Amino acid sequence: MSVPDVTLNNGVRMPQLGFGVFQVPPGEAESAVRTALEAGYRSIDTAAIYGNEEEVGKAIRASGLPREEVFVTTKLWNSDQRYDAALAAFDRSMGRLGLDVLDLYLIHWPMPARDLYMDAWRALRRLYEDGRVRAIGVSNFTVETLRRVIDESGIVPAVNQIELHPRLAQAELRAFHAEHGIATESWGPLGQGKGLLEDPVLTRLADKHRRTPAQIVLRWHLQLGCIVIPKSVTPSRIAENIDVFGFELDEEDMAEIATLDTGERLGFDPETMNMA
Ligand code: NAD
């Protein structure tokens, strides 16, 4: 299965579909990532806080794939947003991953009340200028926090990874990203296994296309132009979630899925999330 790339705003190419490992326990992460790489995934999304960077690194090495064929993302945790702490946290992540150069480093949450994300962004900029990471971006940033990053640093994040699924379609942020050349990356793309995939609109579209509801939803993300990183530890689902390049939703299908947008969040609200 071959996944198309998107080109980030600095020219770096990133697979449009990758494998997420949030809540994959360390004991299972290595085999899940190995299964994903065997199924054709070439992008892995982890984070310092997920506690499985070491196993992600092991699985990548064990795959025997050339380093440049696997795109690796990790994230700076909230307790490390001060400049020096961020540089040190990056070194620790790289030590656990066993990598020399990272593909994408993200600030995990803005935590506007703490007002440290500009410090963290300066650290990411330094890592980028030093050639230690190929692209830098953010996660869970709002229009307001993105504006400040762009205005104060003059550097546009390559990616904003945000909660995005049919019930939270994020039209305003997607429009802002498009205007500024920021790639939108969807987290919780399948609604985190909390009922979205049983929605009758999705099960009907699944019947129509002879696909599964998960495949319909992933296709919707891809056709919106988003980067998507579904998670599963079940080998059959890992394979199913990348098998989404042999069909298309038509305009009516896309419009029907758009009716599911209630604005309902599954995760924290980025304006108030303040947990370090
Ligand atoms: P997800 O929407 O990918 O849902 C995963 C769950 O969906 C699985 O645990 C399983 O229950 C179900 N599922 C997966 N494939 C399925 C299939 N084919 N059929 C039926 N059910 C299926 O949720 P997620 O893991 O929260 O998000 C994906 C990735 O996004 C994470 O692993 C992580 O890498 C990233 N993420 C980032 C943030 C952030 O703050 N930046 C937050 C959450 C997740």
mmCIF file of C-alpha atoms and ligand atoms in Angstrom:
data_model
loop_
_atom_site.group_PDB
_atom_site.id
_atom_site.type_symbol
_atom_site.label_atom_id
_atom_site.label_comp_id
_atom_site.label_asym_id
_atom_site.label_seq_id
_atom_site.Cartn_x
_atom_site.Cartn_y
_atom_site.Cartn_z
ATOM 1 C CA MET A 1 0.000 0.000 0.000
ATOM 2 C CA SER A 2 1.553 3.259 -1.042
ATOM 3 C CA VAL A 3 0.542 6.442 0.753
ATOM 4 C CA PRO A 4 0.834 9.825 -1.012
ATOM 5 C CA ASP A 5 2.993 12.546 0.527
ATOM 6 C CA VAL A 6 2.050 16.094 1.393
ATOM 7 C CA THR A 7 4.688 18.780 1.011
ATOM 8 C CA LEU A 8 5.140 20.877 4.138
ATOM 9 C CA ASN A 9 5.795 24.625 3.953
ATOM 10 C CA ASN A 10 9.581 24.134 4.032
ATOM 11 C CA GLY A 11 9.565 21.582 1.196
ATOM 12 C CA VAL A 12 9.853 18.493 3.430
ATOM 13 C CA ARG A 13 7.557 15.665 2.362
ATOM 14 C CA MET A 14 5.426 13.811 4.880
ATOM 15 C CA PRO A 15 3.136 10.803 4.268
ATOM 16 C CA GLN A 16 -0.507 11.872 4.367
ATOM 17 C CA LEU A 17 -1.408 8.842 6.478
ATOM 18 C CA GLY A 18 0.603 7.599 9.443
ATOM 19 C CA PHE A 19 0.325 5.461 12.545
ATOM 20 C CA GLY A 20 -0.474 6.958 15.968
ATOM 21 C CA VAL A 21 0.667 5.308 19.191
ATOM 22 C CA PHE A 22 -1.162 7.269 21.926
ATOM 23 C CA GLN A 23 -2.203 4.885 24.738
ATOM 24 C CA VAL A 24 -0.333 1.985 23.187
ATOM 25 C CA PRO A 25 1.355 0.555 26.300
ATOM 26 C CA PRO A 26 5.137 0.130 26.112
ATOM 27 C CA GLY A 27 4.714 -3.657 26.109
ATOM 28 C CA GLU A 28 2.674 -3.503 22.909
ATOM 29 C CA ALA A 29 4.111 -0.547 21.053
ATOM 30 C CA GLU A 30 7.039 -2.321 19.439
ATOM 31 C CA SER A 31 4.894 -5.057 17.903
ATOM 32 C CA ALA A 32 2.166 -2.590 16.864
ATOM 33 C CA VAL A 33 4.701 -0.359 15.074
ATOM 34 C CA ARG A 34 6.340 -3.411 13.491
ATOM 35 C CA THR A 35 2.922 -4.534 12.207
ATOM 36 C CA ALA A 36 2.226 -1.047 10.874
ATOM 37 C CA LEU A 37 5.557 -0.838 9.038
ATOM 38 C CA GLU A 38 4.913 -4.268 7.520
ATOM 39 C CA ALA A 39 1.472 -3.087 6.401
ATOM 40 C CA GLY A 40 3.082 -0.143 4.583
ATOM 41 C CA TYR A 41 2.859 2.763 7.050
ATOM 42 C CA ARG A 42 5.894 5.029 6.736
ATOM 43 C CA SER A 43 5.038 7.665 9.340
ATOM 44 C CA ILE A 44 4.831 7.161 13.113
ATOM 45 C CA ASP A 45 3.354 9.684 15.549
ATOM 46 C CA THR A 46 4.515 9.460 19.154
ATOM 47 C CA ALA A 47 5.175 11.883 22.025
ATOM 48 C CA ALA A 48 7.387 12.047 25.097
ATOM 49 C CA ILE A 49 4.288 11.708 27.301
ATOM 50 C CA TYR A 50 3.160 8.464 25.565
ATOM 51 C CA GLY A 51 6.046 6.610 27.238
ATOM 52 C CA ASN A 52 6.776 4.463 24.192
ATOM 53 C CA GLU A 53 9.442 6.365 22.221
ATOM 54 C CA GLU A 54 12.014 3.692 22.998
ATOM 55 C CA GLU A 55 9.870 0.935 21.544
ATOM 56 C CA VAL A 56 8.990 3.018 18.504
ATOM 57 C CA GLY A 57 12.725 3.429 17.848
ATOM 58 C CA LYS A 58 13.340 -0.294 18.305
ATOM 59 C CA ALA A 59 10.589 -1.253 15.875
ATOM 60 C CA ILE A 60 11.919 1.148 13.242
ATOM 61 C CA ARG A 61 15.442 -0.260 13.554
ATOM 62 C CA ALA A 62 14.177 -3.855 13.532
ATOM 63 C CA SER A 63 12.208 -3.200 10.329
ATOM 64 C CA GLY A 64 15.487 -2.840 8.406
ATOM 65 C CA LEU A 65 13.942 0.052 6.454
ATOM 66 C CA PRO A 66 16.364 2.815 5.496
ATOM 67 C CA ARG A 67 16.045 5.654 8.020
ATOM 68 C CA GLU A 68 14.943 8.153 5.361
ATOM 69 C CA GLU A 69 11.940 5.990 4.463
ATOM 70 C CA VAL A 70 10.264 6.383 7.860
ATOM 71 C CA PHE A 71 8.928 9.761 8.972
ATOM 72 C CA VAL A 72 9.047 10.124 12.762
ATOM 73 C CA THR A 73 7.119 12.705 14.785
ATOM 74 C CA THR A 74 7.436 13.271 18.504
ATOM 75 C CA LYS A 75 6.221 16.027 20.825
ATOM 76 C CA LEU A 76 7.551 18.244 23.572
ATOM 77 C CA TRP A 77 5.608 17.657 26.800
ATOM 78 C CA ASN A 78 4.010 20.528 28.682
ATOM 79 C CA SER A 79 6.367 20.471 31.684
ATOM 80 C CA ASP A 80 9.338 21.229 29.392
ATOM 81 C CA GLN A 81 8.255 24.427 27.649
ATOM 82 C CA ARG A 82 11.038 26.659 29.014
ATOM 83 C CA TYR A 83 13.827 27.159 26.474
ATOM 84 C CA ASP A 84 16.587 25.114 28.159
ATOM 85 C CA ALA A 85 14.161 22.471 29.375
ATOM 86 C CA ALA A 86 12.827 22.070 25.827
ATOM 87 C CA LEU A 87 16.313 21.535 24.385
ATOM 88 C CA ALA A 88 17.058 18.959 27.093
ATOM 89 C CA ALA A 89 13.701 17.213 26.554
ATOM 90 C CA PHE A 90 14.461 16.954 22.831
ATOM 91 C CA ASP A 91 17.786 15.260 23.624
ATOM 92 C CA ARG A 92 16.038 12.785 25.929
ATOM 93 C CA SER A 93 13.425 11.960 23.271
ATOM 94 C CA MET A 94 16.125 11.440 20.669
ATOM 95 C CA GLY A 95 18.050 9.198 23.069
ATOM 96 C CA ARG A 96 14.960 7.060 23.609
ATOM 97 C CA LEU A 97 14.117 6.951 19.903
ATOM 98 C CA GLY A 98 17.754 6.233 19.033
ATOM 99 C CA LEU A 99 17.719 8.780 16.201
ATOM 100 C CA ASP A 100 20.208 11.466 15.121
ATOM 101 C CA VAL A 101 17.742 13.612 13.225
ATOM 102 C CA LEU A 102 13.999 13.825 13.838
ATOM 103 C CA ASP A 103 11.503 14.458 11.037
ATOM 104 C CA LEU A 104 8.925 16.541 12.917
ATOM 105 C CA TYR A 105 8.909 18.006 16.443
ATOM 106 C CA LEU A 106 5.704 19.492 17.844
ATOM 107 C CA ILE A 107 4.829 21.545 20.912
ATOM 108 C CA HIS A 108 2.164 19.237 22.387
ATOM 109 C CA TRP A 109 -0.200 21.874 23.892
ATOM 110 C CA PRO A 110 -0.003 25.685 23.997
ATOM 111 C CA MET A 111 -1.201 26.116 27.622
ATOM 112 C CA PRO A 112 -1.834 29.838 27.086
ATOM 113 C CA ALA A 113 -2.318 30.514 30.819
ATOM 114 C CA ARG A 114 1.343 29.601 31.442
ATOM 115 C CA ASP A 115 2.533 31.741 28.584
ATOM 116 C CA LEU A 116 5.649 29.664 27.872
ATOM 117 C CA TYR A 117 4.894 28.402 24.371
ATOM 118 C CA MET A 118 6.915 31.192 22.721
ATOM 119 C CA ASP A 119 9.948 30.046 24.748
ATOM 120 C CA ALA A 120 9.336 26.498 23.553
ATOM 121 C CA TRP A 121 8.965 27.721 19.967
ATOM 122 C CA ARG A 122 12.353 29.493 20.180
ATOM 123 C CA ALA A 123 13.889 26.191 21.288
ATOM 124 C CA LEU A 124 12.294 24.346 18.359
ATOM 125 C CA ARG A 125 13.581 27.028 16.019
ATOM 126 C CA ARG A 126 17.083 26.523 17.380
ATOM 127 C CA LEU A 127 16.808 22.731 16.864
ATOM 128 C CA TYR A 128 15.630 23.333 13.304
ATOM 129 C CA GLU A 129 18.432 25.789 12.555
ATOM 130 C CA ASP A 130 20.943 23.316 13.990
ATOM 131 C CA GLY A 131 19.666 20.609 11.617
ATOM 132 C CA ARG A 132 18.464 18.325 14.415
ATOM 133 C CA VAL A 133 14.875 18.252 13.141
ATOM 134 C CA ARG A 134 13.652 18.518 9.549
ATOM 135 C CA ALA A 135 10.396 20.344 10.352
ATOM 136 C CA ILE A 136 8.850 22.008 13.409
ATOM 137 C CA GLY A 137 5.231 22.495 14.257
ATOM 138 C CA VAL A 138 2.635 22.660 16.986
ATOM 139 C CA SER A 139 -0.315 20.703 18.302
ATOM 140 C CA ASN A 140 -3.615 21.854 19.761
ATOM 141 C CA PHE A 141 -2.891 25.477 18.844
ATOM 142 C CA THR A 142 -5.825 27.835 18.335
ATOM 143 C CA VAL A 143 -6.054 30.660 15.809
ATOM 144 C CA GLU A 144 -4.990 33.071 18.541
ATOM 145 C CA THR A 145 -1.902 31.101 19.656
ATOM 146 C CA LEU A 146 -0.912 30.383 16.027
ATOM 147 C CA ARG A 147 -1.150 34.092 15.194
ATOM 148 C CA ARG A 148 1.189 34.958 18.032
ATOM 149 C CA VAL A 149 3.740 32.319 16.968
ATOM 150 C CA ILE A 150 3.724 33.604 13.397
ATOM 151 C CA ASP A 151 3.742 37.309 14.285
ATOM 152 C CA GLU A 152 6.448 37.137 16.962
ATOM 153 C CA SER A 153 8.816 34.616 15.371
ATOM 154 C CA GLY A 154 8.200 35.179 11.680
ATOM 155 C CA ILE A 155 8.210 31.379 11.309
ATOM 156 C CA VAL A 156 5.071 29.563 10.256
ATOM 157 C CA PRO A 157 4.655 26.129 11.896
ATOM 158 C CA ALA A 158 4.793 23.336 9.309
ATOM 159 C CA VAL A 159 1.934 21.452 10.980
ATOM 160 C CA ASN A 160 -0.804 21.976 13.560
ATOM 161 C CA GLN A 161 -1.965 18.609 14.895
ATOM 162 C CA ILE A 162 -5.485 19.056 16.288
ATOM 163 C CA GLU A 163 -8.483 17.006 17.348
ATOM 164 C CA LEU A 164 -10.425 16.563 14.136
ATOM 165 C CA HIS A 165 -13.112 14.055 13.141
ATOM 166 C CA PRO A 166 -16.589 14.296 11.587
ATOM 167 C CA ARG A 167 -18.079 15.545 14.885
ATOM 168 C CA LEU A 168 -15.412 18.259 15.203
ATOM 169 C CA ALA A 169 -14.563 19.280 11.657
ATOM 170 C CA GLN A 170 -12.593 22.407 12.673
ATOM 171 C CA ALA A 171 -13.584 24.535 9.654
ATOM 172 C CA GLU A 172 -12.216 27.765 11.142
ATOM 173 C CA LEU A 173 -8.788 26.353 11.975
ATOM 174 C CA ARG A 174 -8.542 24.545 8.625
ATOM 175 C CA ALA A 175 -9.255 27.795 6.818
ATOM 176 C CA PHE A 176 -6.606 29.607 8.870
ATOM 177 C CA HIS A 177 -4.100 26.829 8.150
ATOM 178 C CA ALA A 178 -4.832 26.977 4.428
ATOM 179 C CA GLU A 179 -4.372 30.732 4.398
ATOM 180 C CA HIS A 180 -0.961 30.477 6.098
ATOM 181 C CA GLY A 181 0.449 27.274 4.587
ATOM 182 C CA ILE A 182 0.157 25.152 7.739
ATOM 183 C CA ALA A 183 -0.644 21.468 7.207
ATOM 184 C CA THR A 184 -3.618 20.217 9.235
ATOM 185 C CA GLU A 185 -3.024 16.910 10.992
ATOM 186 C CA SER A 186 -6.038 15.154 12.538
ATOM 187 C CA TRP A 187 -5.756 13.462 15.914
ATOM 188 C CA GLY A 188 -8.540 11.230 17.232
ATOM 189 C CA PRO A 189 -9.451 10.852 13.552
ATOM 190 C CA LEU A 190 -11.729 7.859 14.186
ATOM 191 C CA GLY A 191 -13.355 9.430 17.215
ATOM 192 C CA GLN A 192 -11.181 7.344 19.576
ATOM 193 C CA GLY A 193 -13.486 4.316 19.470
ATOM 194 C CA LYS A 194 -16.201 6.266 21.350
ATOM 195 C CA GLY A 195 -19.222 5.644 19.146
ATOM 196 C CA LEU A 196 -18.574 7.731 16.031
ATOM 197 C CA LEU A 197 -18.081 4.658 13.833
ATOM 198 C CA GLU A 198 -21.580 3.381 14.706
ATOM 199 C CA ASP A 199 -23.228 6.510 13.345
ATOM 200 C CA PRO A 200 -25.915 5.501 10.790
ATOM 201 C CA VAL A 201 -24.637 8.026 8.229
ATOM 202 C CA LEU A 202 -21.256 6.309 8.294
ATOM 203 C CA THR A 203 -22.566 2.737 8.337
ATOM 204 C CA ARG A 204 -24.770 3.551 5.332
ATOM 205 C CA LEU A 205 -21.860 5.062 3.406
ATOM 206 C CA ALA A 206 -19.800 2.009 4.363
ATOM 207 C CA ASP A 207 -22.470 -0.253 2.813
ATOM 208 C CA LYS A 208 -22.637 1.942 -0.281
ATOM 209 C CA HIS A 209 -18.871 1.735 -0.897
ATOM 210 C CA ARG A 210 -18.427 -1.813 0.477
ATOM 211 C CA ARG A 211 -15.935 -0.446 2.955
ATOM 212 C CA THR A 212 -15.899 -0.114 6.756
ATOM 213 C CA PRO A 213 -17.026 3.020 8.628
ATOM 214 C CA ALA A 214 -13.387 3.560 9.689
ATOM 215 C CA GLN A 215 -12.318 3.564 6.047
ATOM 216 C CA ILE A 216 -15.085 6.028 5.148
ATOM 217 C CA VAL A 217 -13.956 8.401 7.890
ATOM 218 C CA LEU A 218 -10.275 8.135 6.934
ATOM 219 C CA ARG A 219 -11.172 8.839 3.307
ATOM 220 C CA TRP A 220 -13.072 11.947 4.472
ATOM 221 C CA HIS A 221 -9.934 13.241 6.241
ATOM 222 C CA LEU A 222 -7.767 12.589 3.184
ATOM 223 C CA GLN A 223 -10.221 14.306 0.852
ATOM 224 C CA LEU A 224 -10.297 17.360 3.149
ATOM 225 C CA GLY A 225 -6.528 17.471 2.618
ATOM 226 C CA CYS A 226 -5.647 16.531 6.194
ATOM 227 C CA ILE A 227 -2.770 14.367 7.374
ATOM 228 C CA VAL A 228 -4.256 11.517 9.392
ATOM 229 C CA ILE A 229 -2.734 9.209 12.026
ATOM 230 C CA PRO A 230 -5.207 6.481 13.074
ATOM 231 C CA LYS A 231 -4.239 4.228 15.965
ATOM 232 C CA SER A 232 -4.955 0.551 16.471
ATOM 233 C CA VAL A 233 -3.137 -2.396 18.046
ATOM 234 C CA THR A 234 -5.219 -4.950 16.126
ATOM 235 C CA PRO A 235 -3.342 -6.192 13.037
ATOM 236 C CA SER A 236 -6.484 -6.494 10.886
ATOM 237 C CA ARG A 237 -7.496 -2.895 11.730
ATOM 238 C CA ILE A 238 -3.964 -1.621 11.182
ATOM 239 C CA ALA A 239 -4.181 -3.073 7.663
ATOM 240 C CA GLU A 240 -7.757 -1.853 7.138
ATOM 241 C CA ASN A 241 -6.870 1.724 8.128
ATOM 242 C CA ILE A 242 -4.201 2.078 5.429
ATOM 243 C CA ASP A 243 -6.324 0.422 2.741
ATOM 244 C CA VAL A 244 -8.087 3.671 1.861
ATOM 245 C CA PHE A 245 -6.528 4.642 -1.447
ATOM 246 C CA GLY A 246 -8.665 2.516 -3.786
ATOM 247 C CA PHE A 247 -11.962 4.417 -3.577
ATOM 248 C CA GLU A 248 -13.350 7.938 -3.335
ATOM 249 C CA LEU A 249 -16.231 9.660 -1.621
ATOM 250 C CA ASP A 250 -18.323 11.839 -3.899
ATOM 251 C CA GLU A 251 -19.534 15.347 -3.109
ATOM 252 C CA GLU A 252 -22.830 14.082 -1.708
ATOM 253 C CA ASP A 253 -21.035 11.674 0.616
ATOM 254 C CA MET A 254 -18.781 14.480 1.844
ATOM 255 C CA ALA A 255 -21.817 16.734 2.385
ATOM 256 C CA GLU A 256 -23.587 14.035 4.352
ATOM 257 C CA ILE A 257 -20.597 13.524 6.636
ATOM 258 C CA ALA A 258 -20.492 17.305 7.125
ATOM 259 C CA THR A 259 -23.918 17.061 8.845
ATOM 260 C CA LEU A 260 -22.286 15.166 11.739
ATOM 261 C CA ASP A 261 -20.299 18.226 12.859
ATOM 262 C CA THR A 262 -21.752 18.981 16.305
ATOM 263 C CA GLY A 263 -18.541 20.551 17.591
ATOM 264 C CA GLU A 264 -18.264 17.848 20.251
ATOM 265 C CA ARG A 265 -14.759 17.453 21.700
ATOM 266 C CA LEU A 266 -13.368 14.156 22.946
ATOM 267 C CA GLY A 267 -10.216 15.615 24.439
ATOM 268 C CA PHE A 268 -9.192 18.702 26.370
ATOM 269 C CA ASP A 269 -10.070 22.210 25.258
ATOM 270 C CA PRO A 270 -6.768 23.766 24.111
ATOM 271 C CA GLU A 271 -7.753 27.151 25.559
ATOM 272 C CA THR A 272 -7.964 25.800 29.103
ATOM 273 C CA MET A 273 -5.775 22.675 29.068
ATOM 274 C CA ASN A 274 -3.100 23.505 31.602
ATOM 275 C CA MET A 275 -1.747 20.149 32.789
ATOM 276 C CA ALA A 276 2.001 19.808 32.995
HETATM 277 P P1 NAD B 1 -8.291 7.296 16.987
HETATM 278 O O1 NAD B 1 -9.410 8.150 16.540
HETATM 279 O O2 NAD B 1 -7.207 6.928 16.044
HETATM 280 O O3 NAD B 1 -8.982 6.025 17.594
HETATM 281 C C1 NAD B 1 -8.303 4.863 17.943
HETATM 282 C C2 NAD B 1 -9.339 3.835 18.410
HETATM 283 O O4 NAD B 1 -10.299 3.620 17.383
HETATM 284 C C3 NAD B 1 -8.716 2.472 18.652
HETATM 285 O O5 NAD B 1 -8.229 2.374 19.962
HETATM 286 C C4 NAD B 1 -9.891 1.546 18.404
HETATM 287 O O6 NAD B 1 -10.714 1.500 19.537
HETATM 288 C C5 NAD B 1 -10.634 2.262 17.303
HETATM 289 N N1 NAD B 1 -10.289 1.779 15.940
HETATM 290 C C6 NAD B 1 -9.120 1.937 15.258
HETATM 291 N N2 NAD B 1 -9.212 1.410 14.026
HETATM 292 C C7 NAD B 1 -10.462 0.908 13.918
HETATM 293 C C8 NAD B 1 -11.141 0.239 12.884
HETATM 294 N N3 NAD B 1 -10.583 0.011 11.712
HETATM 295 N N4 NAD B 1 -12.421 -0.136 13.115
HETATM 296 C C9 NAD B 1 -13.027 0.102 14.319
HETATM 297 N N5 NAD B 1 -12.427 0.743 15.331
HETATM 298 C C10 NAD B 1 -11.150 1.142 15.133
HETATM 299 O O7 NAD B 1 -7.711 7.986 18.326
HETATM 300 P P2 NAD B 1 -6.307 8.406 18.892
HETATM 301 O O8 NAD B 1 -5.426 7.235 19.085
HETATM 302 O O9 NAD B 1 -6.601 9.250 20.073
HETATM 303 O O10 NAD B 1 -5.697 9.355 17.761
HETATM 304 C C11 NAD B 1 -4.764 8.916 16.797
HETATM 305 C C12 NAD B 1 -3.370 9.406 17.113
HETATM 306 O O11 NAD B 1 -3.363 10.827 17.229
HETATM 307 C C13 NAD B 1 -2.844 8.960 18.476
HETATM 308 O O12 NAD B 1 -2.463 7.606 18.503
HETATM 309 C C14 NAD B 1 -1.728 9.933 18.692
HETATM 310 O O13 NAD B 1 -0.599 9.564 17.932
HETATM 311 C C15 NAD B 1 -2.366 11.217 18.161
HETATM 312 N N6 NAD B 1 -2.992 12.018 19.239
HETATM 313 C C16 NAD B 1 -2.484 13.254 19.486
HETATM 314 C C17 NAD B 1 -3.029 14.051 20.469
HETATM 315 C C18 NAD B 1 -2.459 15.417 20.702
HETATM 316 O O14 NAD B 1 -2.813 16.068 21.694
HETATM 317 N N7 NAD B 1 -1.603 15.904 19.832
HETATM 318 C C19 NAD B 1 -4.108 13.600 21.250
HETATM 319 C C20 NAD B 1 -4.623 12.334 20.985
HETATM 320 C C21 NAD B 1 -4.063 11.559 19.976
#
